[in-house]
Amino acid sequence: MSGRGAPITLPRRRWIARLAVLVVVAVLVIAPTGGRLYSFPQTDTLDDGETVDAILALGGRTETAFYGQQLAEQGRTKVLIVSNPYPTDDPAFQPVHDLCASQPTDYRLICFRPDPMTTRGEARALGRLAGENGWDRVAVLAAKYHISRTRSIVDRCYDGDLLMVETPLRISPFNWTYQYVRQTLGYVKVAAQRGC
């Protein structure tokens, strides 16, 4: 018997079996639902010549800020709003800080630090700015996996015409797996919250 571990007891086997069933059920529920919400969400586009009152580039991916800048430079909006929750001492985010420090002449640039530093904080800022400026039509830029949940959050804070536009990104298989879990947990949080 030396060299062998202790035998698995019956209560431990039951716990392992229950955990395995829970994992299988979670996969069976999350995979099809997540596919619709995260991999193939309802997205909008800004067609050639189409404009909006403002574009909000969500934080979390630096590519989103630069995609917003590209759209503003193409004349799709006169106002670019950039959520900038990034730490100032991290060189990886310096390009976004440089963008926020720039002074474009063809459009108005608004950078802000969301409070709280979540999509909800970003949606609140958008709702406040839209009310102050009379914006009736805005576009929000987000990663594909974040589109559906963002729409449900922004809809609580903004009453106008909302376009959810996908930021073009290359997303690794590992990140897809991570985002399925993260976004699902985020939906649980959204369901528990009320109002904007």
PDB file of C-alpha atoms in Angstrom, residues 149 153 181-191 193:
ATOM      1  CA  ARG A 149     -24.029  43.608 -22.045  1.00  0.00           C
ATOM      2  CA  ILE A 153     -26.304  48.946 -19.367  1.00  0.00           C
ATOM      3  CA  VAL A 181     -17.013  33.533 -18.123  1.00  0.00           C
ATOM      4  CA  ARG A 182     -16.398  37.217 -17.368  1.00  0.00           C
ATOM      5  CA  GLN A 183     -19.330  38.527 -19.416  1.00  0.00           C
ATOM      6  CA  THR A 184     -21.687  35.905 -17.958  1.00  0.00           C
ATOM      7  CA  LEU A 185     -20.740  36.946 -14.429  1.00  0.00           C
ATOM      8  CA  GLY A 186     -21.193  40.558 -15.552  1.00  0.00           C
ATOM      9  CA  TYR A 187     -24.760  39.777 -16.636  1.00  0.00           C
ATOM     10  CA  VAL A 188     -25.467  38.415 -13.159  1.00  0.00           C
ATOM     11  CA  LYS A 189     -24.244  41.721 -11.719  1.00  0.00           C
ATOM     12  CA  VAL A 190     -26.361  43.739 -14.181  1.00  0.00           C
ATOM     13  CA  ALA A 191     -29.452  41.722 -13.242  1.00  0.00           C
ATOM     14  CA  GLN A 193     -28.596  46.349 -10.284  1.00  0.00           C
TER      15      GLN A 193
END
